[in-house]
Coordinates of C-alpha atoms and ligand atoms in Angstrom, one line a residue:
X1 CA 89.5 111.5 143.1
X2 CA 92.1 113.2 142.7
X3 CA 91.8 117.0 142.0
X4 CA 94.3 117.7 138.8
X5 CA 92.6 115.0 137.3
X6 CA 88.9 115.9 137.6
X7 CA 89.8 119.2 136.4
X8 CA 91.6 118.3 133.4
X9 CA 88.9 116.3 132.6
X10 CA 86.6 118.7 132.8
X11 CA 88.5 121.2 130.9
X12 CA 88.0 118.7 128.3
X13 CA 84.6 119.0 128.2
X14 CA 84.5 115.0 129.3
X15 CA 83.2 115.3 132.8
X16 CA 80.0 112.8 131.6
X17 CA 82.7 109.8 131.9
X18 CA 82.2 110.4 135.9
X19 CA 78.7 109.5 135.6
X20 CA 78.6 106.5 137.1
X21 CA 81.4 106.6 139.6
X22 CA 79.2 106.8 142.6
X23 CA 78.0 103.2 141.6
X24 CA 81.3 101.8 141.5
X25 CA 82.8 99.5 144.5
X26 CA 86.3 100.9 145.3
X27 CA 88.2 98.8 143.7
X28 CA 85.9 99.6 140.5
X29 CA 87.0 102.7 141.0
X30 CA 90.4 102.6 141.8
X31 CA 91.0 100.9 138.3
X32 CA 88.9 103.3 136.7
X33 CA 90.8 106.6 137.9
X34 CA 94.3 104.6 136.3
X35 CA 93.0 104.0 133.6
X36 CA 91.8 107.9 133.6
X37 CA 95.2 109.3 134.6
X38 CA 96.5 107.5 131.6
X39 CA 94.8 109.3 129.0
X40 CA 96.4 112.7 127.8
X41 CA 93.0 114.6 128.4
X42 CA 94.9 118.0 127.0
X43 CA 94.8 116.7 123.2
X44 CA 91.2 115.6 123.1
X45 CA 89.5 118.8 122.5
X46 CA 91.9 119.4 119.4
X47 CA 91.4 115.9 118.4
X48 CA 87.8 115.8 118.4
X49 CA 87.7 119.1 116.5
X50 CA 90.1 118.0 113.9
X51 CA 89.2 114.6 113.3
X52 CA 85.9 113.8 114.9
X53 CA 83.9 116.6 114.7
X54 CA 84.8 117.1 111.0
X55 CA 86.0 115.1 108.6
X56 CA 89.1 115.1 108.3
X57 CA 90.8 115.5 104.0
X58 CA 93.8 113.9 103.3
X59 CA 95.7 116.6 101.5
X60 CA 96.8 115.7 97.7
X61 CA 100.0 117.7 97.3
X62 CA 100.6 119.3 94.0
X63 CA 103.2 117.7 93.7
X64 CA 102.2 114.1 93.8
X65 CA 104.2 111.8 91.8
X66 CA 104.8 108.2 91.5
X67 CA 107.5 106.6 94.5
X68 CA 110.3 104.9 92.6
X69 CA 111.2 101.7 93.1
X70 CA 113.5 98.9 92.7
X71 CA 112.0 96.2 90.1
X72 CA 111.3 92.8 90.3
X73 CA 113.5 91.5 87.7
X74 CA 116.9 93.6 87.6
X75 CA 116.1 95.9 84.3
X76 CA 120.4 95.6 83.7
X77 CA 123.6 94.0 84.3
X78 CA 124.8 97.2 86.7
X79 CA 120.9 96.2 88.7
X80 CA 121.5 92.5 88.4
X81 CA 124.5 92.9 89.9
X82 CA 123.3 95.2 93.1
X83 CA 121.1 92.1 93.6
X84 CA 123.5 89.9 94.2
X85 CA 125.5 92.1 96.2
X86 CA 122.3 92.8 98.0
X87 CA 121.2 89.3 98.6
X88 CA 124.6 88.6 100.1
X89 CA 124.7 91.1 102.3
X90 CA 122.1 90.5 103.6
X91 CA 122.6 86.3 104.2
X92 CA 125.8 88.4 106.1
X93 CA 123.7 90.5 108.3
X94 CA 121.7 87.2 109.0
X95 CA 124.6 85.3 110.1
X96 CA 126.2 87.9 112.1
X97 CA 122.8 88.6 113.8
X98 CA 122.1 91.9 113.1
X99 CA 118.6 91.3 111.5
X100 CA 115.2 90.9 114.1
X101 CA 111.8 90.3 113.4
X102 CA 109.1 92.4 113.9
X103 CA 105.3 91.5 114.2
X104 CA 102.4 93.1 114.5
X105 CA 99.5 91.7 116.3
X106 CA 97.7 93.9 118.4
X107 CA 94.8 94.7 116.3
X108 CA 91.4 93.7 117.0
X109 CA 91.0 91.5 114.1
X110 CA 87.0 92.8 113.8
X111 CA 86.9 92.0 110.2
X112 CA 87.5 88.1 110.5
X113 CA 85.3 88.0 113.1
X114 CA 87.5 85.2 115.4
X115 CA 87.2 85.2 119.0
X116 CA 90.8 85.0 120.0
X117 CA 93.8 86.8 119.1
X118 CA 94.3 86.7 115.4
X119 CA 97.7 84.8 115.7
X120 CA 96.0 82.1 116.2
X121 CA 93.5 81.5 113.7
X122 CA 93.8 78.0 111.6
X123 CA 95.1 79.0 108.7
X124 CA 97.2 75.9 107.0
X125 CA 95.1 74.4 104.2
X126 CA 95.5 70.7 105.5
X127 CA 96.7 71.1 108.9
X128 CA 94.7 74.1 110.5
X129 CA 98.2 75.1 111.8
X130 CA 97.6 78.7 113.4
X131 CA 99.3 81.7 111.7
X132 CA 101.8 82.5 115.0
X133 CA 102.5 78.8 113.9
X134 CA 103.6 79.7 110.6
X135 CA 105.9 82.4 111.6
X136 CA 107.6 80.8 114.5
X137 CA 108.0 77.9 112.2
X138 CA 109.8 79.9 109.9
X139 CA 111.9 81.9 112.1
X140 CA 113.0 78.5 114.0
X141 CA 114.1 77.3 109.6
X142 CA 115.5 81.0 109.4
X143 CA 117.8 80.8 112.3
X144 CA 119.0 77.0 111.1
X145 CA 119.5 78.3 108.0
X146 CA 122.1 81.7 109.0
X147 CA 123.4 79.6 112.2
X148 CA 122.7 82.6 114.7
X149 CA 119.5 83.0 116.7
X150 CA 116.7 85.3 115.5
X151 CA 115.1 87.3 118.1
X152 CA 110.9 87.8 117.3
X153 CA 109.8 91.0 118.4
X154 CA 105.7 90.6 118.9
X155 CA 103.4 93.8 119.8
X156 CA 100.4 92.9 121.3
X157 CA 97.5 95.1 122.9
X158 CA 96.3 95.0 126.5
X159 CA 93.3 93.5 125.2
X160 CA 94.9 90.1 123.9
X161 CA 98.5 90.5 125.1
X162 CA 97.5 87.9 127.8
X163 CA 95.7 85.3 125.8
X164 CA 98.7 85.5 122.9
X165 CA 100.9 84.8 125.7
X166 CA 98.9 82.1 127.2
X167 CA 99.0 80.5 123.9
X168 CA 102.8 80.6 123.1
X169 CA 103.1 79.0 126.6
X170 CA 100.5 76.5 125.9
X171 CA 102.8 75.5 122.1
X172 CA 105.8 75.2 124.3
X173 CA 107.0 78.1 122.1
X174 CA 106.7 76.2 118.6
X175 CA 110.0 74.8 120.1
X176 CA 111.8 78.1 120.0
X177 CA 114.1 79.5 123.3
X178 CA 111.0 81.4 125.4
X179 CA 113.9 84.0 125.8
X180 CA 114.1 84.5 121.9
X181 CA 110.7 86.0 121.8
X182 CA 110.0 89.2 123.3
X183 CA 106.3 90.2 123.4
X184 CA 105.3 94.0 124.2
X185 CA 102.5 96.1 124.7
X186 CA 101.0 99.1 122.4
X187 CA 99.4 102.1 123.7
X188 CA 95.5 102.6 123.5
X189 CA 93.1 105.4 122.5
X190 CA 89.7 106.3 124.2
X191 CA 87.1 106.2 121.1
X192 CA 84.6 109.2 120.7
X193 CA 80.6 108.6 119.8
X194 CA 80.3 111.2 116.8
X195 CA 79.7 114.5 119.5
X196 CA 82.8 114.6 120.3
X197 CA 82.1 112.7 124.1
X198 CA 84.6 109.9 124.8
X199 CA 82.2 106.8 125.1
X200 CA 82.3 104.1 127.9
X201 CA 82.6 100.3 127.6
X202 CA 81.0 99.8 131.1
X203 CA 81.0 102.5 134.1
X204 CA 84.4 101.7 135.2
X205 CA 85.8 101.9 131.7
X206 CA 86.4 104.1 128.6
X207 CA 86.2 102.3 125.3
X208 CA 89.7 102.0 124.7
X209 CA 91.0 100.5 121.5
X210 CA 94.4 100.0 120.3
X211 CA 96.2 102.8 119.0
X212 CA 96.9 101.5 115.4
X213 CA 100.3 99.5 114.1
X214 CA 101.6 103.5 114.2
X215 CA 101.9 102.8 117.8
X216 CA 104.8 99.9 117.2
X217 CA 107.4 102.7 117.5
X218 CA 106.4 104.3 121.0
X219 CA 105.9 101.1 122.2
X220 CA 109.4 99.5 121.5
X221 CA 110.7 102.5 123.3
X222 CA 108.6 102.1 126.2
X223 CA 108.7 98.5 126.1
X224 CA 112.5 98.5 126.2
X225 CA 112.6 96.0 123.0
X226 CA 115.0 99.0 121.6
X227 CA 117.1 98.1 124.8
X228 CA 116.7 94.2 124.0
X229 CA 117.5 94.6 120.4
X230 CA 120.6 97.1 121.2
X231 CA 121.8 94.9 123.8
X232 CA 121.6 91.8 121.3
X233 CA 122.9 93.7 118.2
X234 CA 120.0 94.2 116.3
X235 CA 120.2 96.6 113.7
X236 CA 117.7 96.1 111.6
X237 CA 113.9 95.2 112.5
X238 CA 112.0 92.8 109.7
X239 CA 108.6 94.4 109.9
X240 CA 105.3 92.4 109.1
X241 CA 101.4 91.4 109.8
X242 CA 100.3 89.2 111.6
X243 CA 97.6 88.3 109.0
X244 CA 99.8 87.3 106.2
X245 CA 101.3 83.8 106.2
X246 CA 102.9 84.3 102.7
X247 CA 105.2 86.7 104.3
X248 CA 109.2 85.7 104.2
X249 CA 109.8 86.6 107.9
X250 CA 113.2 87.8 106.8
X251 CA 114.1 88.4 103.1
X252 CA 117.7 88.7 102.5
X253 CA 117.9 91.0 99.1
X254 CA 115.6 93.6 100.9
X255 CA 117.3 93.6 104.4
X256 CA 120.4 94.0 102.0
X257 CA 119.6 96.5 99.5
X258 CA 118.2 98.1 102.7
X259 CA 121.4 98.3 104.0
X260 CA 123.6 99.0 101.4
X261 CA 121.6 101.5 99.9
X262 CA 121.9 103.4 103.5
X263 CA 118.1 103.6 104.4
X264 CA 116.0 104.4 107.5
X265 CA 112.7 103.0 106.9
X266 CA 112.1 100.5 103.6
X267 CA 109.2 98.9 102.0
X268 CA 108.0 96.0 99.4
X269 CA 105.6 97.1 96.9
X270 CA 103.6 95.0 94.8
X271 CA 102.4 96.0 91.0
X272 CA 98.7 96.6 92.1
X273 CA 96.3 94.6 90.0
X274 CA 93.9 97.6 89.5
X275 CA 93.4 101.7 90.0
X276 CA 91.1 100.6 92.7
X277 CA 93.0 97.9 94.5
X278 CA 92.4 98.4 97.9
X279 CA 96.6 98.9 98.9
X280 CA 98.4 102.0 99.8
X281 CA 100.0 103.6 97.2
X282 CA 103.5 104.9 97.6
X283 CA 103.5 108.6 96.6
X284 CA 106.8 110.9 96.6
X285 CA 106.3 114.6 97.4
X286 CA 108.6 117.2 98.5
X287 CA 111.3 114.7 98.0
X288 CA 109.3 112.3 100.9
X289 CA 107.9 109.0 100.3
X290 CA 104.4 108.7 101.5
X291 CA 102.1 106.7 101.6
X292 CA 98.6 107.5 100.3
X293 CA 95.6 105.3 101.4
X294 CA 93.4 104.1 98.4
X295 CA 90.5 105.7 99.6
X296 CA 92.2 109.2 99.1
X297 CA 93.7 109.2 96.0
X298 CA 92.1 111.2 93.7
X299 CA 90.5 109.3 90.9
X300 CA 92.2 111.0 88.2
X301 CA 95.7 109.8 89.4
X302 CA 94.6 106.3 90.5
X303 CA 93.4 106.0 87.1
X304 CA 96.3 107.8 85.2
X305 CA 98.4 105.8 82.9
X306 CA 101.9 105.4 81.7
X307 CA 102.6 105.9 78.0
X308 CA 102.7 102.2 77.8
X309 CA 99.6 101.5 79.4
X310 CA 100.8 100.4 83.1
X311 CA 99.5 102.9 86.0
X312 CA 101.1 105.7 87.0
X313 CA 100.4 104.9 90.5
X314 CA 101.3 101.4 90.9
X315 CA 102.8 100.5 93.6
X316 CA 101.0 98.9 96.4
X317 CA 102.1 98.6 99.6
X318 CA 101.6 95.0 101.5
X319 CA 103.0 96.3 105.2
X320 CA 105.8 94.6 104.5
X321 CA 109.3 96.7 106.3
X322 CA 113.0 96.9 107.5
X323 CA 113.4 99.4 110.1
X324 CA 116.9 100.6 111.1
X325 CA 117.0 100.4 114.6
X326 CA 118.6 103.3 115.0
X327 CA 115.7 105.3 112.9
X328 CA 113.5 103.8 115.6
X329 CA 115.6 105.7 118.4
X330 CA 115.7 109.0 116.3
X331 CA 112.3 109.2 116.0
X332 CA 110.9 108.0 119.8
X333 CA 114.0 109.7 121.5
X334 CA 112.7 112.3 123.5
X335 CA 108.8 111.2 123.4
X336 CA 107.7 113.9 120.9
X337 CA 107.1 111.5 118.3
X338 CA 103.5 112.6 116.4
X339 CA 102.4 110.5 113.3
X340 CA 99.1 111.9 111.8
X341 CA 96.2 110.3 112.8
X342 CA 93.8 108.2 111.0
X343 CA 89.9 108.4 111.6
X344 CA 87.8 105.1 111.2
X345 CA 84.4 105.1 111.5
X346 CA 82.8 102.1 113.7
X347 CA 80.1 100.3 115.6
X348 CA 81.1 100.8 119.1
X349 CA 78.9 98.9 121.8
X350 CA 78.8 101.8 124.4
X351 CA 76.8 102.8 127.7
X352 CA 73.6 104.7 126.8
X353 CA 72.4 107.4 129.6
X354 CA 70.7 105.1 131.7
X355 CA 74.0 102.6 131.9
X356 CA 73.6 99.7 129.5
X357 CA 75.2 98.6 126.8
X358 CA 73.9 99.0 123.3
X359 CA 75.4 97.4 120.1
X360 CA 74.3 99.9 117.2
X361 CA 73.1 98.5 114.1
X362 CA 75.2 101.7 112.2
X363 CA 78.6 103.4 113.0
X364 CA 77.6 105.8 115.8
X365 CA 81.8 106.7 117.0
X366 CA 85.4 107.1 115.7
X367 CA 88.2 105.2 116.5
X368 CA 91.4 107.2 115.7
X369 CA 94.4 105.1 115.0
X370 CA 98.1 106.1 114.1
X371 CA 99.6 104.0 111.0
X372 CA 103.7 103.1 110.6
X373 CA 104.0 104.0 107.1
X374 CA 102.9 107.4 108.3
X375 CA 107.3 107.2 109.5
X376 CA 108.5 106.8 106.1
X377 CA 108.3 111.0 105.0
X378 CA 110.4 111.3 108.5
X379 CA 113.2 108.7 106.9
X380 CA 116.0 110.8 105.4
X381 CA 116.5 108.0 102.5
X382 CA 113.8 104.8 101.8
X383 CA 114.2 102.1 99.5
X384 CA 111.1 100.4 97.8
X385 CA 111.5 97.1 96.0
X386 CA 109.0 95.4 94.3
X387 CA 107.6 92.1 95.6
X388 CA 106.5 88.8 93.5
X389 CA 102.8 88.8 95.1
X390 CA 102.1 85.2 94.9
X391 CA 105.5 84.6 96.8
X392 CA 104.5 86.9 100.2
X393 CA 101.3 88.3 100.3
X394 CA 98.2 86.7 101.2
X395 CA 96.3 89.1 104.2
X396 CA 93.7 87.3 106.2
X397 CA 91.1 90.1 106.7
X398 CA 87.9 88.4 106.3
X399 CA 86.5 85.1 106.7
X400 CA 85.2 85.3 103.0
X401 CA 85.5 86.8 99.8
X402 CA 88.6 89.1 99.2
X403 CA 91.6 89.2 101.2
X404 CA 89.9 86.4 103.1
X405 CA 91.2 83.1 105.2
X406 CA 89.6 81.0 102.0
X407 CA 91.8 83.3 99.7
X408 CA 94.8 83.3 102.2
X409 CA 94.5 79.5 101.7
X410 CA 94.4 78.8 97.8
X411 CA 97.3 81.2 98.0
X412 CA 99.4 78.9 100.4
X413 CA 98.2 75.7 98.3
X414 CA 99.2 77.6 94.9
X415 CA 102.7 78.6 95.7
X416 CA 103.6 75.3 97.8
X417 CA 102.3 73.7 94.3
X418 CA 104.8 76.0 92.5
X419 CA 107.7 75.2 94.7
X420 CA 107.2 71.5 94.1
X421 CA 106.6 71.9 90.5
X422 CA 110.1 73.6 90.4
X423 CA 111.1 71.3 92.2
X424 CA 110.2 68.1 89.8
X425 CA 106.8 67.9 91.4
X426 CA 103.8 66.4 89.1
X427 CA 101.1 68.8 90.2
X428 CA 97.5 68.0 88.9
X429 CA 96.1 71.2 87.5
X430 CA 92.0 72.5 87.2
X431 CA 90.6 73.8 83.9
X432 CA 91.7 77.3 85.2
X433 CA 94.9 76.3 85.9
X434 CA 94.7 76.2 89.6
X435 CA 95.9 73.3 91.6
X436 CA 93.3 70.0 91.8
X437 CA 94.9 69.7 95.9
X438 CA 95.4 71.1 99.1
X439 CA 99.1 71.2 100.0
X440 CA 100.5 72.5 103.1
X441 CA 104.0 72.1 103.6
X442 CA 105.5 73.0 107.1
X443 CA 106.9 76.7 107.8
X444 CA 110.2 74.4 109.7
X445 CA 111.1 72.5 106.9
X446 CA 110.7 75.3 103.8
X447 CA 111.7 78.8 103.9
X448 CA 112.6 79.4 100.3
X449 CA 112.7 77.2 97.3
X450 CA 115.8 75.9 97.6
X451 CA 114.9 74.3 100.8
X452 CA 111.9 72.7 98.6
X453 CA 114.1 71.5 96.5
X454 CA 115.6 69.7 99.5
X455 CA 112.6 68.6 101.0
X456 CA 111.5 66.8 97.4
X457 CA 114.6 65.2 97.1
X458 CA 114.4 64.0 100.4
X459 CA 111.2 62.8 100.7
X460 CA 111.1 61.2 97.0
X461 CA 108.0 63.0 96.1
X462 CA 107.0 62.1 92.4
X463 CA 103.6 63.4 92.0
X464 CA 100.5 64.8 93.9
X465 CA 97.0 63.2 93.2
X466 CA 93.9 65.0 91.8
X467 CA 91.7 66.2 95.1
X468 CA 94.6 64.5 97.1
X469 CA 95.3 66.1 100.8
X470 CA 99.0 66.6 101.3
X471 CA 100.8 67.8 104.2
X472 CA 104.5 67.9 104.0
Ligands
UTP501 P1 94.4 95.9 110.2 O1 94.4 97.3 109.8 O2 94.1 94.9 109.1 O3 93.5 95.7 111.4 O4 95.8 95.5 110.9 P2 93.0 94.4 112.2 O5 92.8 94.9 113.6 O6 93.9 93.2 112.1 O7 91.6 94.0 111.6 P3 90.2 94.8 111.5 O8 90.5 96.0 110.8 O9 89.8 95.0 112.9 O10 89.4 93.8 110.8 C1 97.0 95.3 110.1 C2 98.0 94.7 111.0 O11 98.3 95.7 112.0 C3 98.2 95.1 113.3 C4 97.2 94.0 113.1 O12 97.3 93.1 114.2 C5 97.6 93.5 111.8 O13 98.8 92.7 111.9 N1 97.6 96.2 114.2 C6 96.6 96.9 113.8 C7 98.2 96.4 115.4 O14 99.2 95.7 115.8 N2 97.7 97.3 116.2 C8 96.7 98.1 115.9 O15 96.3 99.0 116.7 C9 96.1 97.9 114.7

C-alpha cells in the first residue's frame, strides 16, 4: 500500500479501516486503496470534532428577519407589469436556448423505501408512468413549445448512476435525442459510527454515501456539464427534485424575473401552511438570504406573527431554482468551494469487529451531507417568488402519509381536474370537494393550462364520470 496513504490515514486516527486488508484478494484490494486515496483523510479529524463528535447548533443570527419576496398575485400595476415583462423574457430565453434543466437524483431515496433509483418509481395516478417519465415528458412538450432543444442536466450517484442510465436506455430516452441528456456523477462522503471511526460497508469498502444535492455544484465542474452547457449557450440552469412531479421543469416568469432582476441564485417559495411545516424557511441576515431548516428555527420566530395574523416566517422553500451559469463557475472556479455541512443521524448497516454486517435497530452513525441552498448567502443578489403550491409541488418522500407517493398522487389528479375544469371540463366532486376520479394526463401533451385547453378541445372531452379512470 502505498506509504503517503497509510500515513495520512493514520494521522487521522482511521487506521481500524485496514483491518481486514489481509483478507482481501488483490483485486479486493486494489479497489479498496482507490477508493481510499479518494477520500481527503486531512478534513476528517476536524469533521468529526465539529459535527460528529458534537452536535453541531445552527447559529440564529440576531439579525434574523423574514426574506422578501415576490407575490403570487402582482400587489400593483407597476408589479403586474414586471410580470409580463418577466414572463416574456423568459419565453425569449427559452426560444433562443439559453435556459437548461437541472435534476437532482442522486439521493438514496431511504424514506420511500423503493429498490431502484427514485426516477423511476410509478407515480402517474392511472398509468404508473415513472417520475423520470414525467419530466422527460415535459421537457420533450417544453422544447415543442419554444422551438429550440432543451438540454436535461441529471446528477446521479455512483451508487445508481448505472441503473438510471440503464433505464433511460431501456425507454429509448422517452423519445428525446440521447445527446440532449447529459447525466453526471456527485461526489460521496465516508459515514462515521457516532466515535468518530469512519465505518465499513464490507472489508473492501467504506460506507460511502452521497454527498447531498450541495454536491450538484462540484460536480458540474468536474463533470464538465459547465463545459456542455457553455459550449451550448446555457445560461441559466432550471433547478429541481427528482421527487416532485408537480414541478414546471422550466417556468418562464421565474427564469425571467430571474434574469431581469440580475440574479445569481433564485428560489420559489410557497406560503407555508403552518409554523411547523416541515419546509425551509428563507431567512435574510446580514443582507444574505439563507436558508434556515425547520428543525432550527427557534420557536418563538416560527410562531411569530404579522400584525394581520399571517407568519412572519412564511416562506417555504420547495427546492425549486434558477442558477446562473456563470454563478456556478464563480463559485467552483478554483476548487475551494466549502458549503457548511449538514449532520443526519442514521441506521447504517456496518462491519462489527469480527467482520459482519449488522443492521442496527437505532441510529448508531452520521451521514454528513452538503445542501444547494446553503449557495444562496454566496449570491450577490437572489430573487424569491412565491409559488401556487397546488400547481408545482407535490414531493414523494414516503410511501405513506405526508409528503407521500399516495399524496403526490391526489395532488396530480386534483390539479389535472382543475386544468380541465378551466378548461370546460364537468368534474364530479366528493363531499369535501376533492375530485370523485383519477386523472392522469400525459407530461407530452400538457405543460401549462393553455395546452389543456388545447387538449380538451381537441379531444372533445365533455365530462368525467364519478370513480371513472381517465388517462389522457
Ligand atoms: P432528499 O433530501 O429528500 O433525500 O433529497 P432522498 O435521498 O431523496 O431521500 P431520503 O432522505 O433518503 O428518504 C432531495 C432531492 O435531492 C436529491 C434527491 O435525489 C432528491 O431529488 N439528492 C439528495 C441528491 O441528488 N444527492 C444527494 O446526495 C441527496
Amino acid at each position: 500500500m502505498d506509504e503517503t496513504l497509510l500515513a495520512v490515514i493514520r494521522e487521522a486516527g482511521q487506521e481500524h479501516v485496514l483491518k481486514f486488508r489481509d483478507e482481501l484478494s488483490p483485486g479486493e484490494r486494489s479497489r479498496f486503496e482507490d477508493q481510499l486515496a479518494a477520500v481527503n483523510w486531512r478534513e476528517l479529524p476536524q469533521l468529526a470534532a465539529e459535527y460528529v463528535l458534537r452536535r453541531p447548533d445552527t447559529a440564529i443570527p440576531d439579525d434574523l428577519a423574514p426574506a422578501d419576496f415576490f407575490p403570487l398575485e402582482p400587489r400593483d400595476a407597476a408589479m403586474r407589469e414586471l410580470y409580463a415583462r418577466a414572463e416574456a423574457r423568459g419565453e425569449e430565453l427559452l426560444r433562443a436556448g439559453k435556459v437548461c434543466c437541472l435534476t437532482v437524483a442522486g439521493g438514496q431515496g431511504t424514506r420511500l423505501g423503493f429498490d431502484g433509483p427514485k426516477g423511476t418509481y410509478p407515480i402517474g395516478p392511472a398509468t404508473g408512468r415513472t417520475l423520470f417519465s414525467y419530466f422527460a415528458g415535459s421537457v420533450a412538450r417544453a422544447q415543442e413549445k419554444y422551438g429550440r432543444t432543451l438540454l436535461w442536466f441529471i446528477m446521479t450517484s455512483p451508487i445508481n448512476r448505472e441503473a438510471t442510465e440503464e433505464y433511460f436506455q431501456k425507454e429509448g430516452f422517452f423519445g428525446l435525442d440521447p445527446e440532449q441528456v447529459f447525466f453526471f456523477t456527485q461526489g460521496t462522503m465516508p459515514a462515521f459510527g457516532h466515535d468518530g471511526k469512519l465505518l465499513l460497508s464490507a472489508k473492501d469498502s467504506l460506507s460511502l454515501s452521497p454527498d447531498g444535492h450541495g454536491g450538484t455544484l462540484r460536480a458540474l465542474r468536474v463533470s464538465g456539464a459547465l463545459d456542455r452547457m457553455a459550449a451550448a449557450g446555457c445560461e441559466y440552469l432550471s433547478y429541481f427534485q427528482v421527487d416532485n412531479p408537480l414541478v414546471p421543469v422550466v417556468y418562464p416568469r421565474f427564469i425571467g424575473l430571474h434574469a431581469l432582476e440580475g440574479a445569481e441564485m433564485s428560489a420559489i417559495m410557497l406560503s407555508k401552511t403552518g409554523p411547523k411545516e416541515k419546509l425551509g424557511n428563507f431567512c435574510v441576515s446580514g443582507g444574505r438570504v439563507r436558508i434556515i431548516e425547520y428543525s432550527d428555527l427557534p420557536e418563538a420566530l416560527a410562531e411569530k406573527r404579522n400584525p394581520d395574523g399571517t407568519l412572519a416566517f412564511i416562506a417555504g422553500s420547495p427546492a425549486i431554482h434558477v442558477i446562473s451559469r456563470a454563478f456556478v463557475e464563480k463559485l467552483t472556479a478554483g476548487g475551494t468551494l466549502k458549503l457548511p455541512w449538514h449532520r443526519a443521524d442514521k441506521k447504517i448497516a456496518a462491519l462489527d469487529e469480527s467482520g459482519n454486517v449488522t443492521a442496527p435497530a437505532e441510529p448508531n452513525g452520521v451521514k454528513l451531507e452538503t445542501f444547494i441552498f446553503d449557495a444562496m448567502p454566496l449570491a450577490e443578489k437572489v430573487v424569491i417568488l412565491e409559488g401556487d403550491r397546488q400547481e408545482l409541488f407535490a414531493p414523494t418522500k414516503n410511501a405513506v402519509g405526508v409528503d407521500s407517493a399516495e399524496s403526490c398522487r391526489r395532488m396530480l389528479t386534483a390539479r389535472n381536474a382543475r386544468r380541465l375544469r378551466a378548461a370546460g371540463v364537468e368534474i364530479p366532486l366528493r363531499p369535501d370537494g376533492t375530485p370523485d376520479a383519477v386523472i392522469e394526463i400525459s407530461p407530452r401533451l400538457v405543460l401549462d393550462d393553455a395546452d389543456a385547453g388545447e387538449l380538451v378541445r381537441k379531444t372533445g372531452l365533455r365530462a368525467v364520470l364519478p370513480g371513472e379512470v381517465v388517462a389522457l
